Short mmCIF file of C-alpha atoms and ligand atoms in Angstrom, two decimals:
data_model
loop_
_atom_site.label_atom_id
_atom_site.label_comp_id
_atom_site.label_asym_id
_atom_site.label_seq_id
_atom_site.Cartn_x
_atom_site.Cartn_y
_atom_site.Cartn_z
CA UNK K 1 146.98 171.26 92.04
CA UNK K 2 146.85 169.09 94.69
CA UNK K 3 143.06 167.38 95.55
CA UNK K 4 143.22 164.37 98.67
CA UNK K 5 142.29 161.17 97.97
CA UNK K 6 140.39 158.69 100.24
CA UNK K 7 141.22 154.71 100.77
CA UNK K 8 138.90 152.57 102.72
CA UNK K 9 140.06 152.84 106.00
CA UNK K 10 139.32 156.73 105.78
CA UNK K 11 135.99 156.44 105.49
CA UNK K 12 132.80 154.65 107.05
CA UNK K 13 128.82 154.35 106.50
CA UNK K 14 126.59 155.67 108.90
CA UNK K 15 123.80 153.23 109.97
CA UNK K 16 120.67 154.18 108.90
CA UNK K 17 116.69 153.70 109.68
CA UNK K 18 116.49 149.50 108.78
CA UNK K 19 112.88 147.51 108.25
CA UNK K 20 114.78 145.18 107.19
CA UNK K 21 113.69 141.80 109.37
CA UNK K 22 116.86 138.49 107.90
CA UNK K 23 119.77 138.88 105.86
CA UNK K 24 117.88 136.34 103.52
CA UNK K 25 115.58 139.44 102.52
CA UNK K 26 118.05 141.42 100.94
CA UNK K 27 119.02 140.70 97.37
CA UNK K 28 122.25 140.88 95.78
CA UNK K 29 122.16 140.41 92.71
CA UNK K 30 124.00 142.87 90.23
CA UNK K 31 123.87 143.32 86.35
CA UNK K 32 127.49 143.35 84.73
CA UNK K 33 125.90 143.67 81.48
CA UNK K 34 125.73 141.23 78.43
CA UNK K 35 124.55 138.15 79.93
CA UNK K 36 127.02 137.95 83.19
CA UNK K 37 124.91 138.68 86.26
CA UNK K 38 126.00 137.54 89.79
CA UNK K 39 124.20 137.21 92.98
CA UNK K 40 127.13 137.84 94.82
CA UNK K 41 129.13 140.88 93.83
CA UNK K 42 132.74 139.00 93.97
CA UNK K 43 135.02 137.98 90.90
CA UNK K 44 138.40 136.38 91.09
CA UNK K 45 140.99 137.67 89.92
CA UNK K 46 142.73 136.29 87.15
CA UNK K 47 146.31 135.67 88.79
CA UNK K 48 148.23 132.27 89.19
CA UNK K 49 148.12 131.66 92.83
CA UNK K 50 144.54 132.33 93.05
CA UNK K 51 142.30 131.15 89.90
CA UNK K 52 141.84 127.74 89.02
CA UNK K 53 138.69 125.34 87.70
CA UNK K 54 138.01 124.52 91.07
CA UNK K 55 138.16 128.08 92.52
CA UNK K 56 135.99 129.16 89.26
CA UNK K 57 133.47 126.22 90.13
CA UNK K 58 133.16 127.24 93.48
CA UNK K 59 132.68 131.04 93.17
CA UNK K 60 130.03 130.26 90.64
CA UNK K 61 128.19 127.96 92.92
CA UNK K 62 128.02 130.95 95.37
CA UNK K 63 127.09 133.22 93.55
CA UNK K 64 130.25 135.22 91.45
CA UNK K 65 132.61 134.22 89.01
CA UNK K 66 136.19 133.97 88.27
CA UNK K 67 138.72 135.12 85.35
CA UNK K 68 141.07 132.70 84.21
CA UNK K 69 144.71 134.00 84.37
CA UNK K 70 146.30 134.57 80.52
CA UNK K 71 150.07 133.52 82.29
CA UNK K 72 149.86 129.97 80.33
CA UNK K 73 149.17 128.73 77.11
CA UNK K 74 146.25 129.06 74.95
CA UNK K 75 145.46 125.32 75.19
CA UNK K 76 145.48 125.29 79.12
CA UNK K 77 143.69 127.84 79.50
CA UNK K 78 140.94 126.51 77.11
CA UNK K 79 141.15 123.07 78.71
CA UNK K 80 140.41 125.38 81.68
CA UNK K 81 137.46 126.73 80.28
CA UNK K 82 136.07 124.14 79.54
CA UNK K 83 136.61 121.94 83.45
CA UNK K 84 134.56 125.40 84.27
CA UNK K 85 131.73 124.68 81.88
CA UNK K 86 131.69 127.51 79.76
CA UNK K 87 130.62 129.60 83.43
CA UNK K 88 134.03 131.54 83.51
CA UNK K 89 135.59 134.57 82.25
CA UNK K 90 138.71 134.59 80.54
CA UNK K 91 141.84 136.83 80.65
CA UNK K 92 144.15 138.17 77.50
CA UNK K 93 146.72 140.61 76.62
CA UNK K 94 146.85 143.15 74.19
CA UNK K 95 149.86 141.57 71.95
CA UNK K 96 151.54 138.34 71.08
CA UNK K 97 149.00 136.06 70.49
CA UNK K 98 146.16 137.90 72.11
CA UNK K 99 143.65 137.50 69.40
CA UNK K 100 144.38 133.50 68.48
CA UNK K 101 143.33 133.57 72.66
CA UNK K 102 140.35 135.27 72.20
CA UNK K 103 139.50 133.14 68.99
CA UNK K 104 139.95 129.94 70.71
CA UNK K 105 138.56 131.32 74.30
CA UNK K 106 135.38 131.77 72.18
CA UNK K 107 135.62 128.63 70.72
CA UNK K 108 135.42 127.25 74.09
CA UNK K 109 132.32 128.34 75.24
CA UNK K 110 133.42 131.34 77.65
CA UNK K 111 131.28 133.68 79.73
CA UNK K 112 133.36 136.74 78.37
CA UNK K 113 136.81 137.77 78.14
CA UNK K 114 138.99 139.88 79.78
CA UNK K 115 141.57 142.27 78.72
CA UNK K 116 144.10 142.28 81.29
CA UNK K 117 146.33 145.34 81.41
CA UNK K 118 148.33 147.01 84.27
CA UNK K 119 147.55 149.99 82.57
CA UNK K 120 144.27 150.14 80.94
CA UNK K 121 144.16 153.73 79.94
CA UNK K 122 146.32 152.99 77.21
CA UNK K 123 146.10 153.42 73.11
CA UNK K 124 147.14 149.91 72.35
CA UNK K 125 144.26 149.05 75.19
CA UNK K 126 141.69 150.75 73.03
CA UNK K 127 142.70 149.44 69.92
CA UNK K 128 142.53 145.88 71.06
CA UNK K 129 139.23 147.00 72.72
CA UNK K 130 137.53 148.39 69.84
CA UNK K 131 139.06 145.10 67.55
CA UNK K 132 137.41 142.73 69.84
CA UNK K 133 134.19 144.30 70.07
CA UNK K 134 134.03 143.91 66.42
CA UNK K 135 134.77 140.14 66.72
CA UNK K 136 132.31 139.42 69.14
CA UNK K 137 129.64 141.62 69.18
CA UNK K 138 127.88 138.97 71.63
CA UNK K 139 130.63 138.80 74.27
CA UNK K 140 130.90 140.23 77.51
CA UNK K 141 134.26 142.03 77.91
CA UNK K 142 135.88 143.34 80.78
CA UNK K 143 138.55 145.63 80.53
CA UNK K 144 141.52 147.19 82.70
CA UNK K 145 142.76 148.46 85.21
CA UNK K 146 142.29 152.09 84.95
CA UNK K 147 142.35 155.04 88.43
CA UNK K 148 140.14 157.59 86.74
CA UNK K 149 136.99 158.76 84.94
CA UNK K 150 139.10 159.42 81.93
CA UNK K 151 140.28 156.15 81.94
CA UNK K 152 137.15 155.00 82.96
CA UNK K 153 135.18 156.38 80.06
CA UNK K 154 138.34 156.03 77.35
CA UNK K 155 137.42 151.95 77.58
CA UNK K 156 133.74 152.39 78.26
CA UNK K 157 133.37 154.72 74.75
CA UNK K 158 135.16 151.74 73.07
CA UNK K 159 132.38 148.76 74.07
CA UNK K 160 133.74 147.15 77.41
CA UNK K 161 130.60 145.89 79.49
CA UNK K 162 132.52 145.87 82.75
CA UNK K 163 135.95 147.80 83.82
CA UNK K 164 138.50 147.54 86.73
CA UNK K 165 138.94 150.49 88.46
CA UNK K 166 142.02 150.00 91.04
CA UNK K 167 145.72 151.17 90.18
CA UNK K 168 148.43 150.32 92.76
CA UNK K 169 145.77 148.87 95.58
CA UNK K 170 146.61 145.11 95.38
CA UNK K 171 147.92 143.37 98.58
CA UNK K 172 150.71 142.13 96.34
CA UNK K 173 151.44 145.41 94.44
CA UNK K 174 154.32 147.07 94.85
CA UNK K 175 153.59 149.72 91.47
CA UNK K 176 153.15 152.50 93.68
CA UNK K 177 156.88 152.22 94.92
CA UNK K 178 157.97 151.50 91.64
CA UNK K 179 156.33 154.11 89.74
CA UNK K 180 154.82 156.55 92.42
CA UNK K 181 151.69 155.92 90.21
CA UNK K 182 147.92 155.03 91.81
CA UNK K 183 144.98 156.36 93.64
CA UNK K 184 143.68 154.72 96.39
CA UNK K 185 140.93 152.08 94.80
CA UNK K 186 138.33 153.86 97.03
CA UNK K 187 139.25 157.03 95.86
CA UNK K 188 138.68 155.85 92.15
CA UNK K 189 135.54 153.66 92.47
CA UNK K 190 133.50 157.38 93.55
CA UNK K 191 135.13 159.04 90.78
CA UNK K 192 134.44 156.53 88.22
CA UNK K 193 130.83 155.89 88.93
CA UNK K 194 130.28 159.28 87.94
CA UNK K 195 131.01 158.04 84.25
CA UNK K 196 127.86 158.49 82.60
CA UNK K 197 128.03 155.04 80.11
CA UNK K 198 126.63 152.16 81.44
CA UNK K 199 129.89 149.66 82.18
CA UNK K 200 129.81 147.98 84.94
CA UNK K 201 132.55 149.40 87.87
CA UNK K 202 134.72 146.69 89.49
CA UNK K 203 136.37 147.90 92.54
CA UNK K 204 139.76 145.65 92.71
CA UNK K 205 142.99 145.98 94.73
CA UNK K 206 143.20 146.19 98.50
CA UNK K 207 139.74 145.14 99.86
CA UNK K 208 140.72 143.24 102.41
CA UNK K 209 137.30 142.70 104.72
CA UNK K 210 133.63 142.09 103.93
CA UNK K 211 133.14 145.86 104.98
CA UNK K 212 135.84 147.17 102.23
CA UNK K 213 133.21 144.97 99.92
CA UNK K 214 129.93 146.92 101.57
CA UNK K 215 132.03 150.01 101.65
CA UNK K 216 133.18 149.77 97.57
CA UNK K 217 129.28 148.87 96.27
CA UNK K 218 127.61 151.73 98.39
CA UNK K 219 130.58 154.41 96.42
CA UNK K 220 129.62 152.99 93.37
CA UNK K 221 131.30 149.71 92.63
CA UNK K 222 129.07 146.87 90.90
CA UNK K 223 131.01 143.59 92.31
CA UNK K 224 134.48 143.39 93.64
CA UNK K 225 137.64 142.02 92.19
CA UNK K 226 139.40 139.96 94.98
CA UNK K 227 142.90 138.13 95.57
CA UNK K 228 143.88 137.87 98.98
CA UNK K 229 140.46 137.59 100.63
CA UNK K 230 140.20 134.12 98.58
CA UNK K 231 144.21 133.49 98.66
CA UNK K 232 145.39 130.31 100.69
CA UNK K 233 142.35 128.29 100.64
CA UNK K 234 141.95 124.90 99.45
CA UNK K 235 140.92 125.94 95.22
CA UNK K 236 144.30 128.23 94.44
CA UNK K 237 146.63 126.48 92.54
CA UNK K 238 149.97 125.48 94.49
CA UNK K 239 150.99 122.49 96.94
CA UNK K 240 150.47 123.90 100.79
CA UNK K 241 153.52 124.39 102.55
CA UNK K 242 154.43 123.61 106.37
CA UNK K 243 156.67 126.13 108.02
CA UNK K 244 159.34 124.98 110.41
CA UNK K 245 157.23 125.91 113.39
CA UNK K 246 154.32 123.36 111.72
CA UNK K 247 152.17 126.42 110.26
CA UNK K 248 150.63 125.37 106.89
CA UNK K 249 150.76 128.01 104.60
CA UNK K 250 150.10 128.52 100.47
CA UNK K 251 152.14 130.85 98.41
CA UNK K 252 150.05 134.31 97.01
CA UNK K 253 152.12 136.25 94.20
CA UNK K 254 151.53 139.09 92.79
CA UNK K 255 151.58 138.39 88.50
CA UNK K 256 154.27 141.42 88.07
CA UNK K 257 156.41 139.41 90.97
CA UNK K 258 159.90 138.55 89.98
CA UNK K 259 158.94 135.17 90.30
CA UNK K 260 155.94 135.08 88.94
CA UNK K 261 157.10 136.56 85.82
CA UNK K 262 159.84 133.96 85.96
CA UNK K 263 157.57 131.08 86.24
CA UNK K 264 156.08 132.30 83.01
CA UNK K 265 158.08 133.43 80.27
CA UNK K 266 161.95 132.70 82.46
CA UNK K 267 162.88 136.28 83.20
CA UNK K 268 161.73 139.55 84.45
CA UNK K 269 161.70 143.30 83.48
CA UNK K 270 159.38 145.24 85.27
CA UNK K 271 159.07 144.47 89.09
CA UNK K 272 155.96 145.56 90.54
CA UNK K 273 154.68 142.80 92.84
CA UNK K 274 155.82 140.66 95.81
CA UNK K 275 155.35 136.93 96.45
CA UNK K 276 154.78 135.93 100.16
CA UNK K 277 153.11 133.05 101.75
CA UNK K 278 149.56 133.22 103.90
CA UNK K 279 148.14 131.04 105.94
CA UNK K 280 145.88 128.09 104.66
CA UNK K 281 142.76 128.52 104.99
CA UNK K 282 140.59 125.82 103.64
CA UNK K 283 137.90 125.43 101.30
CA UNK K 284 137.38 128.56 99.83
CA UNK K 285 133.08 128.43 100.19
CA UNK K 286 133.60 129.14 103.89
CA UNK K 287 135.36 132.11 102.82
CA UNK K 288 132.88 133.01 100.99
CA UNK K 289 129.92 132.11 102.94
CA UNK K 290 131.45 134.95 105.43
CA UNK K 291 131.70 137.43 103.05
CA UNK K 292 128.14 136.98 101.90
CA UNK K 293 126.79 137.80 105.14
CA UNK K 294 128.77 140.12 106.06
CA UNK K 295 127.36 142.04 102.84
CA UNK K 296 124.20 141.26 103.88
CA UNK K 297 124.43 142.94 106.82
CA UNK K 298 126.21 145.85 106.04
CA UNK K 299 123.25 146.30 103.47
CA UNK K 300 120.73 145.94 106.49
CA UNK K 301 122.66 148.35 108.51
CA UNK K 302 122.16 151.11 105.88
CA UNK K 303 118.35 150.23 105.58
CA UNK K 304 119.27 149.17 101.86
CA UNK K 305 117.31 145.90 100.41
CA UNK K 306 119.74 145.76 97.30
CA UNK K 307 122.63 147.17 96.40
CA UNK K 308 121.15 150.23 93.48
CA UNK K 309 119.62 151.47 97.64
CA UNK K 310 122.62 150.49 99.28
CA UNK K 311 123.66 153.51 96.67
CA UNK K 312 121.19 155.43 96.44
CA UNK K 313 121.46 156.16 100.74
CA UNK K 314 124.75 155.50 101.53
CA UNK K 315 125.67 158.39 103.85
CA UNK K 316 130.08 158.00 104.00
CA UNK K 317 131.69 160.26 106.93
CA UNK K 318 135.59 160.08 107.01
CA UNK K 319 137.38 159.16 109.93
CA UNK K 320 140.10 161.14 112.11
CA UNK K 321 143.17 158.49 112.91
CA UNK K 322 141.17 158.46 116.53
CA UNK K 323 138.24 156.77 114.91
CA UNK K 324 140.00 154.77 112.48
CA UNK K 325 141.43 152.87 115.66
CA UNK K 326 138.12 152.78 117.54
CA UNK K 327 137.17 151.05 114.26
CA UNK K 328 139.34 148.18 114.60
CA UNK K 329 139.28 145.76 117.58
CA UNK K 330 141.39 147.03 120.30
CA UNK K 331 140.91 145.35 123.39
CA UNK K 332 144.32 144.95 125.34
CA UNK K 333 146.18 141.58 125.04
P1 IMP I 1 144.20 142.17 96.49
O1 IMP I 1 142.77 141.69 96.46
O2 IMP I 1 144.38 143.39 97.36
O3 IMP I 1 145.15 141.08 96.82
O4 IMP I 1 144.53 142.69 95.01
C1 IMP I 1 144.40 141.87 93.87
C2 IMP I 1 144.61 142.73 92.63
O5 IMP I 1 145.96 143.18 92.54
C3 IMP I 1 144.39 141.99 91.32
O6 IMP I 1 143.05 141.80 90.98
C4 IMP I 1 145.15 142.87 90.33
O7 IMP I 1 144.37 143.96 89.90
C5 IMP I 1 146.30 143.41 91.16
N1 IMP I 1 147.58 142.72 90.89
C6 IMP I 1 147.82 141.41 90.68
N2 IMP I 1 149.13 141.16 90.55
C7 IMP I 1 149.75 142.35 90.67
C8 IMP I 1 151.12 142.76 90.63
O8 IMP I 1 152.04 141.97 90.53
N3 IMP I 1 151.35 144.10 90.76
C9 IMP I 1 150.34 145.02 90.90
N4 IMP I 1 149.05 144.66 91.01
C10 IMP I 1 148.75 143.35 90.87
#
């Protein structure tokens, strides 16, 4: 009845036999299928206080790419496209105007597009799936978020290239409180790279250091989905804020927030994020140029030149609470 279910922090990669001389020698580049391939595994997520052109700009210069939030209207986000140079992905829902989006989206020259949905394992999901997929035969499309294999495979029979696996994981999310619904993302990236189609597996919700990233490829992920490892720097979209005590700060909500949702169509039914303020923390390539070597290495420390080795020998032990805390810094103040 019951089976345990493993988040990050529960888990760690045992070093392995490296010949591995620079972090410049190991490669990592991934496939997402249909003409979007990265060589860094990271994608922004398609929220408000994170995506913009800038931020998409940037992430593609290093390597990744970004997903345009669907929270505004079809002509900003196309305008938004296109300050991106067609090297974007773009979100949509599953109603409303969804498929004018997609029509114009395409129009515009995107990468691929992105059906954004809480809950992915859903029958409307598939139907707009399976429409879509008829449209444009051509297109990447990424699909979402789903927990499990079922889920997993549900939007992977139906044509999406790439899926997000993560239910309830997001710094921001507050669905598991709501709805007692979610697996920890870790948890559900090793379940759903058992699926035996060939979409690519995003890991997104809760990664929160470059090791969660190293930790998510080597159980099975493709790239990572990220929000707060990128929120607060100088590309999100919002004015910076200065605290009373002279702290500069940049506000990172959660696109089922109250506010959020009241931002973008003036009221709110569901509540399943937060909205809270993190410290600024300048241009987002530094950021980035962090994360990519702290991939690097974690790559080197299992011996693993790319990441199909880093899966291929990842050897994962799970930690006792004692080793959890050895596993964070802990030197007295
Ligand atoms: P983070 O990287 O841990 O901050 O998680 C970001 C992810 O949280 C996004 O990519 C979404 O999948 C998810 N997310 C965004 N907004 C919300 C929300 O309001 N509620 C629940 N999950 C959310």
């Amino acid at each position: 009845m019951f089976t345990k279910a493993l988040a990050f922090e529960d888990v760690l990669l045992k070093p392995a036999y490296s010949d591995i001389v620079t972090r410049a020698d190991i490669d990592l580049n991934v496939d997402m299928g249909r003409d979007v391939s990265l060589r860094l595994p990271v994608i922004a997520s398609p929220m408000d206080s994170i995506m913009s052109p800038e931020m998409g700009e940037k992430i593609y210069e290093a390597g990744g790419i970004g997903v345009l939030h669907r929270y505004q209207s079809i002509e900003k986000q196309c305008k938004e496209a296109q300050a991106t140079s067609g090297n974007v992905i773009a979100a949509v829902g599953v109603t409303g105007d969804y498929f004018e989006r997609v029509s114009e989206l395409v129009r515009h020259g995107v990468a691929g597009i992105c059906i954004d949905v809480a809950h992915g394992h859903h029958d409307q999901v598939g139907r707009a799936l399976e429409k879509l997929r008829d449209f444009c035969p051509g297109l990447h499309i990424m699909a979402g978020n789903v927990a499990t294999l079922e889920g997993f495979d549900y939007l992977a029979a139906r044509g999406a290239d790439s899926i997000r696996v993560g239910i309830g994981g997001g710094s921001i999310c507050s669905t598991r409180i709501q709805t007692g619904h979610g697996v920890p993302t870790f948890q559900s990236v090793l379940e759903c790279s058992r699926s035996e189609y060939g979409a690519a597996l995003i890991a997104d919700g809760g990664i929160k250091t470059s090791g969660d990233i190293v930790k998510a490829l080597a159980a099975g992920a493709d790239a990572v989905m990220l929000g707060s490892l990128l929120s607060g720097t100088t590309e999100t979209p919002g004015a910076v804020i200065k605290s009373a005590s002279g702290e500069v700060r940049k506000i990172y909500r959660g696109m089922a927030s109250p506010e959020a949702q009241l931002n973008w169509r003036g009221r709110y039914s569901s509540n399943e994020g937060v909205s809270r303020t993190v410290i600024f923390k300048g241009p987002v390539t530094n950021v980035l140029y962090e994360l990519d070597k702290g991939v690097r290495s974690g790559l080197s420390y299992s011996g693993a030149r790319n990441v199909r080795e880093l899966q291929a020998k990842a050897r994962f032990i799970i930690q006792t609470p004692a080793g959890a805390k050895e596993s964070s810094t802990h030197i007295d103040e």
